[in-house]
Short mmCIF file of C-alpha atoms (C1' of nucleotides) in Angstrom, two decimals:
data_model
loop_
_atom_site.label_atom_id
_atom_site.label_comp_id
_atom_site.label_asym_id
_atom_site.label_seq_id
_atom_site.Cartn_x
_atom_site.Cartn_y
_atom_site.Cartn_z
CA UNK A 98 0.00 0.00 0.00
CA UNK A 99 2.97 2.18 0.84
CA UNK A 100 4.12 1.58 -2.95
CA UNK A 101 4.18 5.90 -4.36
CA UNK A 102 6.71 7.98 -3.42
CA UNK A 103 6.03 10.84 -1.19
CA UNK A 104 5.69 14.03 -2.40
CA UNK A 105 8.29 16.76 -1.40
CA UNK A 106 8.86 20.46 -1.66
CA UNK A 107 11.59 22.48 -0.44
CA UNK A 108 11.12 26.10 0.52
CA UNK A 109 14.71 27.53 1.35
CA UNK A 110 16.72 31.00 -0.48
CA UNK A 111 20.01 29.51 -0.84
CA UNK A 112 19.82 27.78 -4.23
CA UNK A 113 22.57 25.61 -3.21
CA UNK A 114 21.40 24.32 -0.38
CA UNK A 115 17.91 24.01 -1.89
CA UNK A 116 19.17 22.08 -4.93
CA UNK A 117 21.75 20.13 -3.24
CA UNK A 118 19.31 18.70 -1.05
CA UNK A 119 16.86 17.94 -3.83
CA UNK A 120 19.25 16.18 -5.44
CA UNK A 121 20.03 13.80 -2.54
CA UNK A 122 16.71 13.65 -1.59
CA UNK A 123 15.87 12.33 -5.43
CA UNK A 124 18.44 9.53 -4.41
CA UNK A 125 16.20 8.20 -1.72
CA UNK A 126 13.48 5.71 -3.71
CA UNK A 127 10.54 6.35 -1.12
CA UNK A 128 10.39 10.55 -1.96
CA UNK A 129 9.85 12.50 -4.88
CA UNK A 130 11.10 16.21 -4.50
CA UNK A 131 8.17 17.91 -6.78
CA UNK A 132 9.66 21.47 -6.92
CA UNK A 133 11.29 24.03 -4.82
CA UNK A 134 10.60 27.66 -3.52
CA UNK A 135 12.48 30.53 -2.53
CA UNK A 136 10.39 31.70 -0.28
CA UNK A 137 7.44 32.06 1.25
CA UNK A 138 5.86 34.31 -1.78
CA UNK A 139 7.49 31.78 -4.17
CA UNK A 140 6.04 28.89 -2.54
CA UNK A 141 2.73 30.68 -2.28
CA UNK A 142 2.28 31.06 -6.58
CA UNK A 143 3.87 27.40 -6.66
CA UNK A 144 1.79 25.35 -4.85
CA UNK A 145 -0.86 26.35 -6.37
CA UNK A 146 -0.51 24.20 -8.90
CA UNK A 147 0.93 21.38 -6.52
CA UNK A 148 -1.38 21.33 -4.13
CA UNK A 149 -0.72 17.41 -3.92
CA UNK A 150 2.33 18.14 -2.27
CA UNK A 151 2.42 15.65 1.01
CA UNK A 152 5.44 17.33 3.49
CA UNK A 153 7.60 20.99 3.05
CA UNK A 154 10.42 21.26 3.95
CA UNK A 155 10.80 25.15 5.29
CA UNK A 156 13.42 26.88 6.36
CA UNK A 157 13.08 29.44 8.82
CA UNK A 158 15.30 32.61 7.70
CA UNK A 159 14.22 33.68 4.87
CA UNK A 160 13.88 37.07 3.26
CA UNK A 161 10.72 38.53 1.59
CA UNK A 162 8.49 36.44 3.79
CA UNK A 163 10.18 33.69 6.60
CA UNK A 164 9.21 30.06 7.49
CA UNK A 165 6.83 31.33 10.27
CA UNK A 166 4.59 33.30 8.37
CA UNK A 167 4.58 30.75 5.68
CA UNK A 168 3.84 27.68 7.95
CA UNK A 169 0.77 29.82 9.28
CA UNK A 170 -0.33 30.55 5.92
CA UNK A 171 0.04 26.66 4.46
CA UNK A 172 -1.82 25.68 7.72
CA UNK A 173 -4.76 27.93 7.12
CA UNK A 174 -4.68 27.57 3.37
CA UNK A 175 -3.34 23.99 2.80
CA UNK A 176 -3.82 22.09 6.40
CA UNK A 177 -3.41 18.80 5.37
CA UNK A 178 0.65 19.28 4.33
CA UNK A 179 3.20 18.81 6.80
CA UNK A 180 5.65 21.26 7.54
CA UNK A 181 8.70 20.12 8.68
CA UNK A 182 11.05 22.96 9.56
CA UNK A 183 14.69 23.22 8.80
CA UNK A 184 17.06 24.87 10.47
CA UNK A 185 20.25 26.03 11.00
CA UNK A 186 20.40 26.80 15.06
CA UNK A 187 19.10 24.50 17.85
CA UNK A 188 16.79 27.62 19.20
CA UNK A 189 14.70 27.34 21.36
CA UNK A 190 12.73 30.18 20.21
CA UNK A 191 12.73 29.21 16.38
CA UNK A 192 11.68 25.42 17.53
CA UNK A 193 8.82 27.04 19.72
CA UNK A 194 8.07 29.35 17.18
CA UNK A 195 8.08 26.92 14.51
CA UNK A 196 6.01 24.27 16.14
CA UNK A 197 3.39 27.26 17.31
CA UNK A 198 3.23 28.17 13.97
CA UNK A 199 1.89 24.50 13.07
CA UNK A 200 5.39 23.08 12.01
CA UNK A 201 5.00 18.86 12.65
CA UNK A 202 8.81 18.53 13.56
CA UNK A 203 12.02 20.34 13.58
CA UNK A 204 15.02 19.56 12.29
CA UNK A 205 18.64 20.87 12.30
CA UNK A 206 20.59 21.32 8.76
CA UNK A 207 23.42 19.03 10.14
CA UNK A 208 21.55 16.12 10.74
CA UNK A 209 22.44 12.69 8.46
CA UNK A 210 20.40 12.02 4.93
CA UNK A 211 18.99 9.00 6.66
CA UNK A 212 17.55 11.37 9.81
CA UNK A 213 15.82 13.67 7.36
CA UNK A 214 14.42 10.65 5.19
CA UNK A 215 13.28 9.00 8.62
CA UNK A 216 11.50 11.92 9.38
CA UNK A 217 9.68 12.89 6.51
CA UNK A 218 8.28 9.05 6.63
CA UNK A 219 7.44 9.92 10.12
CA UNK A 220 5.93 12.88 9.37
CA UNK A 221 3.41 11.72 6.96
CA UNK A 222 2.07 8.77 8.91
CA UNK A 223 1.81 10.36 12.19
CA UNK A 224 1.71 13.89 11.23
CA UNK A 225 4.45 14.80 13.44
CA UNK A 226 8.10 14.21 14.57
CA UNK A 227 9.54 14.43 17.47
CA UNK A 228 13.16 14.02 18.23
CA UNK A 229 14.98 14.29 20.93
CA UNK A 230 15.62 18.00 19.72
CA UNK A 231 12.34 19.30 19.46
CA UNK A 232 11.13 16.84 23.36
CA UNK A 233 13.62 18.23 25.00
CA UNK A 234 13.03 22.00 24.32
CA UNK A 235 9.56 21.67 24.64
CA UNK A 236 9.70 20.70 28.19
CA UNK A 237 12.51 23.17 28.87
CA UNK A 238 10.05 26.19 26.92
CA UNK A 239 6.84 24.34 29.72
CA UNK A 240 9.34 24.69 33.04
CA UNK A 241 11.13 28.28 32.32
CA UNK A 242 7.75 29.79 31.41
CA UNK A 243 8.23 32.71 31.99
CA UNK A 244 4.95 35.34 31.92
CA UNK A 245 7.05 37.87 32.99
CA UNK A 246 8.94 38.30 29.43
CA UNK A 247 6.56 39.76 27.11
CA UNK A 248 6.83 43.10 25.83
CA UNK A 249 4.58 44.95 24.20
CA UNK A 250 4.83 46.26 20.90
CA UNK A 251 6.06 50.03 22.12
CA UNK A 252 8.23 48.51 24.57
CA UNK A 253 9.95 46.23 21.55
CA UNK A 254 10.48 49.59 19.01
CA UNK A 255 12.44 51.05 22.15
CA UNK A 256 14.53 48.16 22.54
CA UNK A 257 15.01 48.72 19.58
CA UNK A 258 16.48 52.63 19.54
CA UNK A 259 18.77 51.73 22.53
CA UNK A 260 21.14 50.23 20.55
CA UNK A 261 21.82 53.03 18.99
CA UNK A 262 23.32 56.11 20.17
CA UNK A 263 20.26 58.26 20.71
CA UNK A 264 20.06 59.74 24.42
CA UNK A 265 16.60 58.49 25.70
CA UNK A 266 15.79 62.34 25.37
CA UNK A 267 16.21 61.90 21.49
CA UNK A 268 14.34 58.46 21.13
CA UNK A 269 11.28 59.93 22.89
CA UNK A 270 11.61 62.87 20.03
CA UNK A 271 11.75 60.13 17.04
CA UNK A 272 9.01 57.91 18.69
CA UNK A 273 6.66 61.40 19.42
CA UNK A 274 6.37 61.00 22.60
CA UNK A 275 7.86 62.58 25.74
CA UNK A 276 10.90 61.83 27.63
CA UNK A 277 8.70 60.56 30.49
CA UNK A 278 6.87 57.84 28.27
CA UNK A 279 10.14 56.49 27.02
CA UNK A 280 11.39 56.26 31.02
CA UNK A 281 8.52 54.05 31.69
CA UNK A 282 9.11 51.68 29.11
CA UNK A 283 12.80 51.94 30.13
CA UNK A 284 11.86 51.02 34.06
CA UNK A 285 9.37 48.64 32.84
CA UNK A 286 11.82 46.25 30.80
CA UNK A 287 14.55 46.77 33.59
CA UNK A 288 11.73 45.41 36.23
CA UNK A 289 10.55 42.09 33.71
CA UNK A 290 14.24 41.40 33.02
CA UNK A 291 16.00 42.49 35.79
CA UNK A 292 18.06 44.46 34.44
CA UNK A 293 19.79 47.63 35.52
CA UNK A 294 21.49 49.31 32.80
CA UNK A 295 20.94 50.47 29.18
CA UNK A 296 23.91 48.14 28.33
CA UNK A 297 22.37 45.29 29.79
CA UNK A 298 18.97 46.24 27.66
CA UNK A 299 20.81 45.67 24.67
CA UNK A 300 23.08 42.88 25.18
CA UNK A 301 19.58 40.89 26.46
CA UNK A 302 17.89 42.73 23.00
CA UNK A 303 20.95 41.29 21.09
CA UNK A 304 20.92 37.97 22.54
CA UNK A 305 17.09 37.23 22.36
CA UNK A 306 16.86 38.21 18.64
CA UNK A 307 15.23 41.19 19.57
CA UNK A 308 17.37 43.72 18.35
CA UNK A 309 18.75 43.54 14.70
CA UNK A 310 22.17 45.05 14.54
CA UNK B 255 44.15 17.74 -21.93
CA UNK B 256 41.50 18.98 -19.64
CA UNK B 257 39.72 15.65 -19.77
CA UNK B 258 40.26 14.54 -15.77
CA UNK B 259 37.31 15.55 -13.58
CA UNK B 260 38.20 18.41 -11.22
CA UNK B 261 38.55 16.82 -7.75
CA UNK B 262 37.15 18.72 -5.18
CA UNK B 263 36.58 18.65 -1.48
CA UNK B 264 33.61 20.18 0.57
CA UNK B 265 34.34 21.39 4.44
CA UNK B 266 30.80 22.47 6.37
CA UNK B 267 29.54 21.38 9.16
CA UNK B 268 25.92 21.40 8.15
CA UNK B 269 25.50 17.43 7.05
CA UNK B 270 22.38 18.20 5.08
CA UNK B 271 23.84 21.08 2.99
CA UNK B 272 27.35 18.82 2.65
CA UNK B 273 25.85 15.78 1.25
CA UNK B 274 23.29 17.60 -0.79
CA UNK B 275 25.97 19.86 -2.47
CA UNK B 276 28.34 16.74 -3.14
CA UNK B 277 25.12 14.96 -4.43
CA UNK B 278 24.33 17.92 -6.87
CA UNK B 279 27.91 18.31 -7.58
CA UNK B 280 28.76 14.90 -8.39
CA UNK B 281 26.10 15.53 -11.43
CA UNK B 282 28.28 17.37 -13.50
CA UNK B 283 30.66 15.42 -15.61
CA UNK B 284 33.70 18.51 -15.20
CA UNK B 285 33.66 17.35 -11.04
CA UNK B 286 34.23 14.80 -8.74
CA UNK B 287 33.43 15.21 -5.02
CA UNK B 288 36.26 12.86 -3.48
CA UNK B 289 35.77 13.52 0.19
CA UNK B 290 33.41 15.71 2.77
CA UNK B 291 34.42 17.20 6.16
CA UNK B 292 32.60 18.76 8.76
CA UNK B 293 34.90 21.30 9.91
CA UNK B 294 38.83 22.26 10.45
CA UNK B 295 39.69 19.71 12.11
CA UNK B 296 37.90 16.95 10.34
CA UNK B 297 39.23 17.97 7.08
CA UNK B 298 43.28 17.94 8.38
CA UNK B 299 42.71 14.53 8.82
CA UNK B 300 41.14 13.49 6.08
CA UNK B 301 43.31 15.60 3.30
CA UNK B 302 45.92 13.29 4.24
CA UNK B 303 44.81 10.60 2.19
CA UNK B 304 43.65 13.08 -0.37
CA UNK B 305 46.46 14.92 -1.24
CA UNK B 306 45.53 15.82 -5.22
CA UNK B 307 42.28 17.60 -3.79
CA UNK B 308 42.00 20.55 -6.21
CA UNK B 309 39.61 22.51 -4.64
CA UNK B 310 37.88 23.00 -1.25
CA UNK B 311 34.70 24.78 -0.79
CA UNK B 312 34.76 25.70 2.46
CA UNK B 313 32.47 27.09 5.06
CA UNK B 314 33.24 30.00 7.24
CA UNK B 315 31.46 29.58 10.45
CA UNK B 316 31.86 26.09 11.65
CA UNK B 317 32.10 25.03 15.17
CA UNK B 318 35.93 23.49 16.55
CA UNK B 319 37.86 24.98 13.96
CA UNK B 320 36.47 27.69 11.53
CA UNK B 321 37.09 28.48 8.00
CA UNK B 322 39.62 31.21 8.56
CA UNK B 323 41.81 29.36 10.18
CA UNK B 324 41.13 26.06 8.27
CA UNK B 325 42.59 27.99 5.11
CA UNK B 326 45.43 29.12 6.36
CA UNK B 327 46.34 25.93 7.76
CA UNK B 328 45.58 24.78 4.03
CA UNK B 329 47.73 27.41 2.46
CA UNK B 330 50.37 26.68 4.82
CA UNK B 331 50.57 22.82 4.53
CA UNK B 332 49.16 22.34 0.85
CA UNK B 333 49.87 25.74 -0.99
CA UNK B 334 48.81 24.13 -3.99
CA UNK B 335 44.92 24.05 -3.09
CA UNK B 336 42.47 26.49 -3.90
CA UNK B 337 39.82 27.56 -1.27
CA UNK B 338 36.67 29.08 -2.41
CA UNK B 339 35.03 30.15 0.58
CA UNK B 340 31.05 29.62 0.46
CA UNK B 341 28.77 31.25 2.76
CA UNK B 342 25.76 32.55 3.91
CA UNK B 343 26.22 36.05 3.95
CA UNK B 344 27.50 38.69 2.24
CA UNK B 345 29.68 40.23 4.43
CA UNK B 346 32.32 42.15 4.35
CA UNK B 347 35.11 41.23 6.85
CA UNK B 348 34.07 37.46 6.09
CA UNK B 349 34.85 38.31 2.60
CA UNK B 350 37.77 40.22 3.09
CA UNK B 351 38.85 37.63 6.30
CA UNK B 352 38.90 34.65 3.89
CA UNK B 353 40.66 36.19 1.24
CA UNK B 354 43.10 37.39 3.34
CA UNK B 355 43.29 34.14 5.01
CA UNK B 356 44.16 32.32 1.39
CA UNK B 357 40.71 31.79 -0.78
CA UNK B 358 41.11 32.29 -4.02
CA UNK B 359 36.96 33.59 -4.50
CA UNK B 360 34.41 33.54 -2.06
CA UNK B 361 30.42 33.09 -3.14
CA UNK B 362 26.80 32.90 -1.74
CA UNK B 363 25.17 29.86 -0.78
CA UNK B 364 22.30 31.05 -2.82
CA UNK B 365 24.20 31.32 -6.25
CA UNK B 366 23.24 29.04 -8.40
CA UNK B 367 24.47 25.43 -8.95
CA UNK B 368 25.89 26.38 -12.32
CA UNK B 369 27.56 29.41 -11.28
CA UNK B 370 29.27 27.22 -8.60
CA UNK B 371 30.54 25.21 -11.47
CA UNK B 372 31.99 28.23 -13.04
CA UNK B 373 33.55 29.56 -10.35
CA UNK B 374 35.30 25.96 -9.56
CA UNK B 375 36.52 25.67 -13.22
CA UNK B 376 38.10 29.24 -13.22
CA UNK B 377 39.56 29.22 -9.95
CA UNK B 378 41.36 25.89 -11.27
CA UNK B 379 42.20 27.73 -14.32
CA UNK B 380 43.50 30.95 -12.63
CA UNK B 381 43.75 30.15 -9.29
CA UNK B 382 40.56 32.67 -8.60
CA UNK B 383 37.43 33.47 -8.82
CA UNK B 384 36.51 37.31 -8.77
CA UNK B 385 33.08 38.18 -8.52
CA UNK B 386 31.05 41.06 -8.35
CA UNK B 387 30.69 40.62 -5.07
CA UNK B 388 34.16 40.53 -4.21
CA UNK B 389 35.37 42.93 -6.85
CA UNK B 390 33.17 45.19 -4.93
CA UNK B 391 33.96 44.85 -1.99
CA UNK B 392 37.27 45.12 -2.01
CA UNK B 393 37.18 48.26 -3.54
CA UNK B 394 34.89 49.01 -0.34
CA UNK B 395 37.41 47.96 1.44
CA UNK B 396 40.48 49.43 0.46
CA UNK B 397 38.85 52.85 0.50
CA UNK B 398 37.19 52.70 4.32
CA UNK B 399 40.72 51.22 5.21
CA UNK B 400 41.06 52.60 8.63
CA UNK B 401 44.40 52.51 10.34
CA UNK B 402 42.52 54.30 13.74
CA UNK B 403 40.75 51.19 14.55
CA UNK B 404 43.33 49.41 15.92
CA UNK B 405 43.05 48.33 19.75
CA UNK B 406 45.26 47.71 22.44
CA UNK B 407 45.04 44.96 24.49
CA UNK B 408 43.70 46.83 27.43
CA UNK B 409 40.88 48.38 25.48
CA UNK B 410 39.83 45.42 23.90
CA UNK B 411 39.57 43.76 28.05
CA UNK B 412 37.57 47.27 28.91
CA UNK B 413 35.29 46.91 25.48
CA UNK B 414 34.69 43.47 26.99
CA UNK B 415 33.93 45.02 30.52
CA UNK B 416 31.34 47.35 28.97
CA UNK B 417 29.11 44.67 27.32
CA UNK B 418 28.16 44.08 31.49
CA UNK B 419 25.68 45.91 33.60
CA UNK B 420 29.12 46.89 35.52
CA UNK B 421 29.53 50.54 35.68
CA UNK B 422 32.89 51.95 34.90
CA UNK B 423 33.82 52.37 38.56
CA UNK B 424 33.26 48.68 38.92
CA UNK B 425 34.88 47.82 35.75
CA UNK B 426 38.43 49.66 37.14
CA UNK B 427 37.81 47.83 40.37
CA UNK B 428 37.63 44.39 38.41
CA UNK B 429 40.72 45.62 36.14
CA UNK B 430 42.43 46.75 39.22
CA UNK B 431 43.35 50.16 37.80
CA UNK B 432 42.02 53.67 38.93
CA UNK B 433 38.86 54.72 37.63
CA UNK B 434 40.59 57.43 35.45
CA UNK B 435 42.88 55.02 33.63
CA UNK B 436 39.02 53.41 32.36
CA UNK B 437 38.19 56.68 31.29
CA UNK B 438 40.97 56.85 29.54
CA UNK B 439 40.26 53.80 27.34
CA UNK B 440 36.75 54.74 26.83
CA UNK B 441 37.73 58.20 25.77
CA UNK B 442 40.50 56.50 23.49
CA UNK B 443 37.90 54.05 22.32
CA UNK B 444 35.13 56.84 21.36
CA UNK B 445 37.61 58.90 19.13
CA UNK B 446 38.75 56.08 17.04
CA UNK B 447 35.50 55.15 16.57
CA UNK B 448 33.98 57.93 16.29
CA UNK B 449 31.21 56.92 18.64
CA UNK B 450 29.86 58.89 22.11
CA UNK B 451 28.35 56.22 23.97
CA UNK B 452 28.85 52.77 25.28
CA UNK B 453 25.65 51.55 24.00
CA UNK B 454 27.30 51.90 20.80
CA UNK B 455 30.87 50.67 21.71
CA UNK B 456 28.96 47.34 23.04
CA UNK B 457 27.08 47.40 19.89
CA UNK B 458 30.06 48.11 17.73
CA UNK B 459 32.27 45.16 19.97
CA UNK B 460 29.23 42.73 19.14
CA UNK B 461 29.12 43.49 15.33
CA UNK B 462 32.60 43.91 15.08
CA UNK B 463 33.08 39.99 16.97
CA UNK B 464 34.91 41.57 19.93
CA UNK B 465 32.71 41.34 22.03
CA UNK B 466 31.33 37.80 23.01
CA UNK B 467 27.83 37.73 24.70
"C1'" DA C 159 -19.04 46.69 36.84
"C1'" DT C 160 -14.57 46.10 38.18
"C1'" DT C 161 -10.10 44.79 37.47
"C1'" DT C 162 -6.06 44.65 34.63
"C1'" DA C 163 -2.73 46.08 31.22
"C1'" DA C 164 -0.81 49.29 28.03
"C1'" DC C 165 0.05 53.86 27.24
"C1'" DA C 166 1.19 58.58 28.53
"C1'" DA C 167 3.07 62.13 31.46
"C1'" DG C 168 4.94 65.07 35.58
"C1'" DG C 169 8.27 65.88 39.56
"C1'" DT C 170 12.59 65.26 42.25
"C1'" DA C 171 16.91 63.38 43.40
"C1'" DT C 172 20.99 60.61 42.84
"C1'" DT C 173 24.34 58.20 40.29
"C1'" DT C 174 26.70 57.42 36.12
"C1'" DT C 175 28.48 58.77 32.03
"C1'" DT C 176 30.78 61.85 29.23
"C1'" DA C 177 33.93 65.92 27.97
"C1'" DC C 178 38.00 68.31 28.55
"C1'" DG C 179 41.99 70.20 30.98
"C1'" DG C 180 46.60 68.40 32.54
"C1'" DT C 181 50.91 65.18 34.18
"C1'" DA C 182 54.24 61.26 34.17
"C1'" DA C 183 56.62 56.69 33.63
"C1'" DC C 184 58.10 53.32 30.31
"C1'" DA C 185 59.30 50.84 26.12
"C1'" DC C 186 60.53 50.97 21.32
"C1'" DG C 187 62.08 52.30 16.98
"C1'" DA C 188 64.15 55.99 14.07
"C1'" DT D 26 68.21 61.15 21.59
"C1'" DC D 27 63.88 62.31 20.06
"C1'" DG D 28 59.53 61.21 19.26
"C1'" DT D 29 55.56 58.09 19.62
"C1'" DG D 30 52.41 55.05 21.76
"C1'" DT D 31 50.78 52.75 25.79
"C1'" DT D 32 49.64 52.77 30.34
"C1'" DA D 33 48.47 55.30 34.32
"C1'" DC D 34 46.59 58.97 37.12
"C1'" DC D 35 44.20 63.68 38.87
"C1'" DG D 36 40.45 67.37 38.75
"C1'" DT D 37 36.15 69.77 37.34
"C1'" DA D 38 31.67 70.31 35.18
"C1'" DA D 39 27.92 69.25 32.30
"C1'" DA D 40 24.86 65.84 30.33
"C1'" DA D 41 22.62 61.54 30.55
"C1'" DA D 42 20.88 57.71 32.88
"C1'" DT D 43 18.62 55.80 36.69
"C1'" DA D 44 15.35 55.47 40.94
"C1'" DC D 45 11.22 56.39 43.06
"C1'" DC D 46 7.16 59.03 43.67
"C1'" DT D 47 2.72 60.29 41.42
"C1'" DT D 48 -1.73 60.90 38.10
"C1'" DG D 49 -4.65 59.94 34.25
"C1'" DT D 50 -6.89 57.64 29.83
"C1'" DT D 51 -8.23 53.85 27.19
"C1'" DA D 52 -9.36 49.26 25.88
"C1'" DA D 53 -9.68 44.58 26.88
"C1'" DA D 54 -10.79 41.01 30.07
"C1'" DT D 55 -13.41 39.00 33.95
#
DNA sequence: ATTTAACAAGGTATTTTTACGGTAACACGA
DNA sequence: TCGTGTTACCGTAAAAATACCTTGTTAAAT
């Protein structure tokens, strides 16, 4: 009954990567790799016409429009393909973010042929795939849940302006608002982080992905 | 005469992008993928045995031992061998880092696969591969060519210092030198940068890998 | 209907950072 | 020997960052 191949597609922007891995996916007799995207917008016009496509492979970086937004928009558009994500980082945020999104596994880029192949069987008769990878940061993400760290969307665009070399005086100026305002989203990210210096705003921004630099 | 398949070797730690590369690769008559490593280290042992390699594409940010300093090992042990560096970004001190370090091109990971094949051929032809995106660059380069940003080894301890939520007074305490002398480096730091804060010296250490958070 | 959270702003005081002035010892190469 | 760079230190003053107090509006949640 298992007798067709399953069908593939690989969303990723570096061609080489993206080809290289269709080509030793194409070795593998039980998958057929049925086309590739770019990105998110490319895989969008392309599916249309594919819509038989059984698992994705997605990466998460990706410019014009990134593996998250693209899971979320295959799940509400095409819910019956699997997304397994791709990626290059064991983060905890991107394999959260990822699975949230509606991802059914997550993989790193340096795992064996055989892994990924294993997986993508997995994938389509149990709709998911855990490894060991995606476990243990899931119960690691359940224990250091932490309420505390969310920031709102103000709070975020001022995290953003400390890192550069605008006095607070001169953020509150670009964000039109007054100096006051700005110190309250200051004290309020220094009380959720514990923090206790401008400095230590933006290494934690830097760290976290939450400042681009 | 230029019948014998180009033999080539492929250093990154990323198993999925390695094998997928050598599996496109290995579908163009002009190369032959003889062996795969997964970083610096990996790929000292294994040249051993492999001695005729012609050319390595290498990775530049690989965990144990990274592509700078994988090819100038190469260039010091087997002259003969021509790097091209391959990465993700295009950026210039990685460009300008390899390049310096030995490669004899340096490309993106989202070129395409027959561009790769170009490149390979020429840089076996003429021992390089020049781009637009390293022609430019080092034109960039060459012009912003600042002798000013040149640290000492105190400054670059201090630069570390400020990345902390350690204010300067505790930063001379932990360096065991007056508070003054830290002044000094800051001050010293700020003019050859040309920067007034130490949000942006942190930010500038980070960017600039000087800083490790 | 009341609480909660985000947003916005004012006042006051202290600490830290930054700017700018100067001096001196020491090593190193020209 | 002369300069140059590095390290090291001192003082003063202004600007910025930080701490702690407060009030109010709005919208969402309960």
């Amino acid at each position: 009954m298992e007798n067709e191949k399953i069908d593939i597609a690989i969303v990723d922007d570096h061609t080489l990567f993206r080809s290289g891995l269709a080509s030793l996916l194409s070795e593998f007799k039980e998958i057929s790799v049925i086309f590739e995207a770019k990105n998110g917008v490319d895989l969008q016009e392309k599916i249309k016409n594919e819509a038989n496509v059984q698992v994705i492979l997605m990466d998460i970086n990706m410019p014009i429009m990134d593996g998250y937004d693209t899971t979320k928009w295959i799940k509400a558009n095409y819910p019956r393909v699997h997304i397994l994500a791709l990626s290059m980082f064991e983060d905890e945020k991107a394999i959260i973010g990822m699975l949230k999104a509606g991802a059914g596994g997550y993989m790193l880029k340096e795992s064996k042929p055989s892994e990924l192949l294993t997986a993508v069987k997995t994938i389509v008769e149990k709709g998911f795939y855990i490894n060991d990878l995606v476990s243990g940061r899931l119960l690691i993400s359940l224990k250091n849940e932490n309420p505390k760290a969310t920031f709102s969307e103000k709070e975020l665009i001022f995290l953003q302006f400390c890192s550069t070399e605008l006095t607070y005086k001169e953020i509150a100026s670009e964000m039109n608002i007054s100096p006051r305002t700005v110190d309250n989203y200051r004290e309020s990210l220094f009380a959720k982080l514990n923090i206790k210096s401008r400095t230590g705003l933006v290494v934690y921004g830097i760290k976290h992905n939450l400042i681009t630099i």
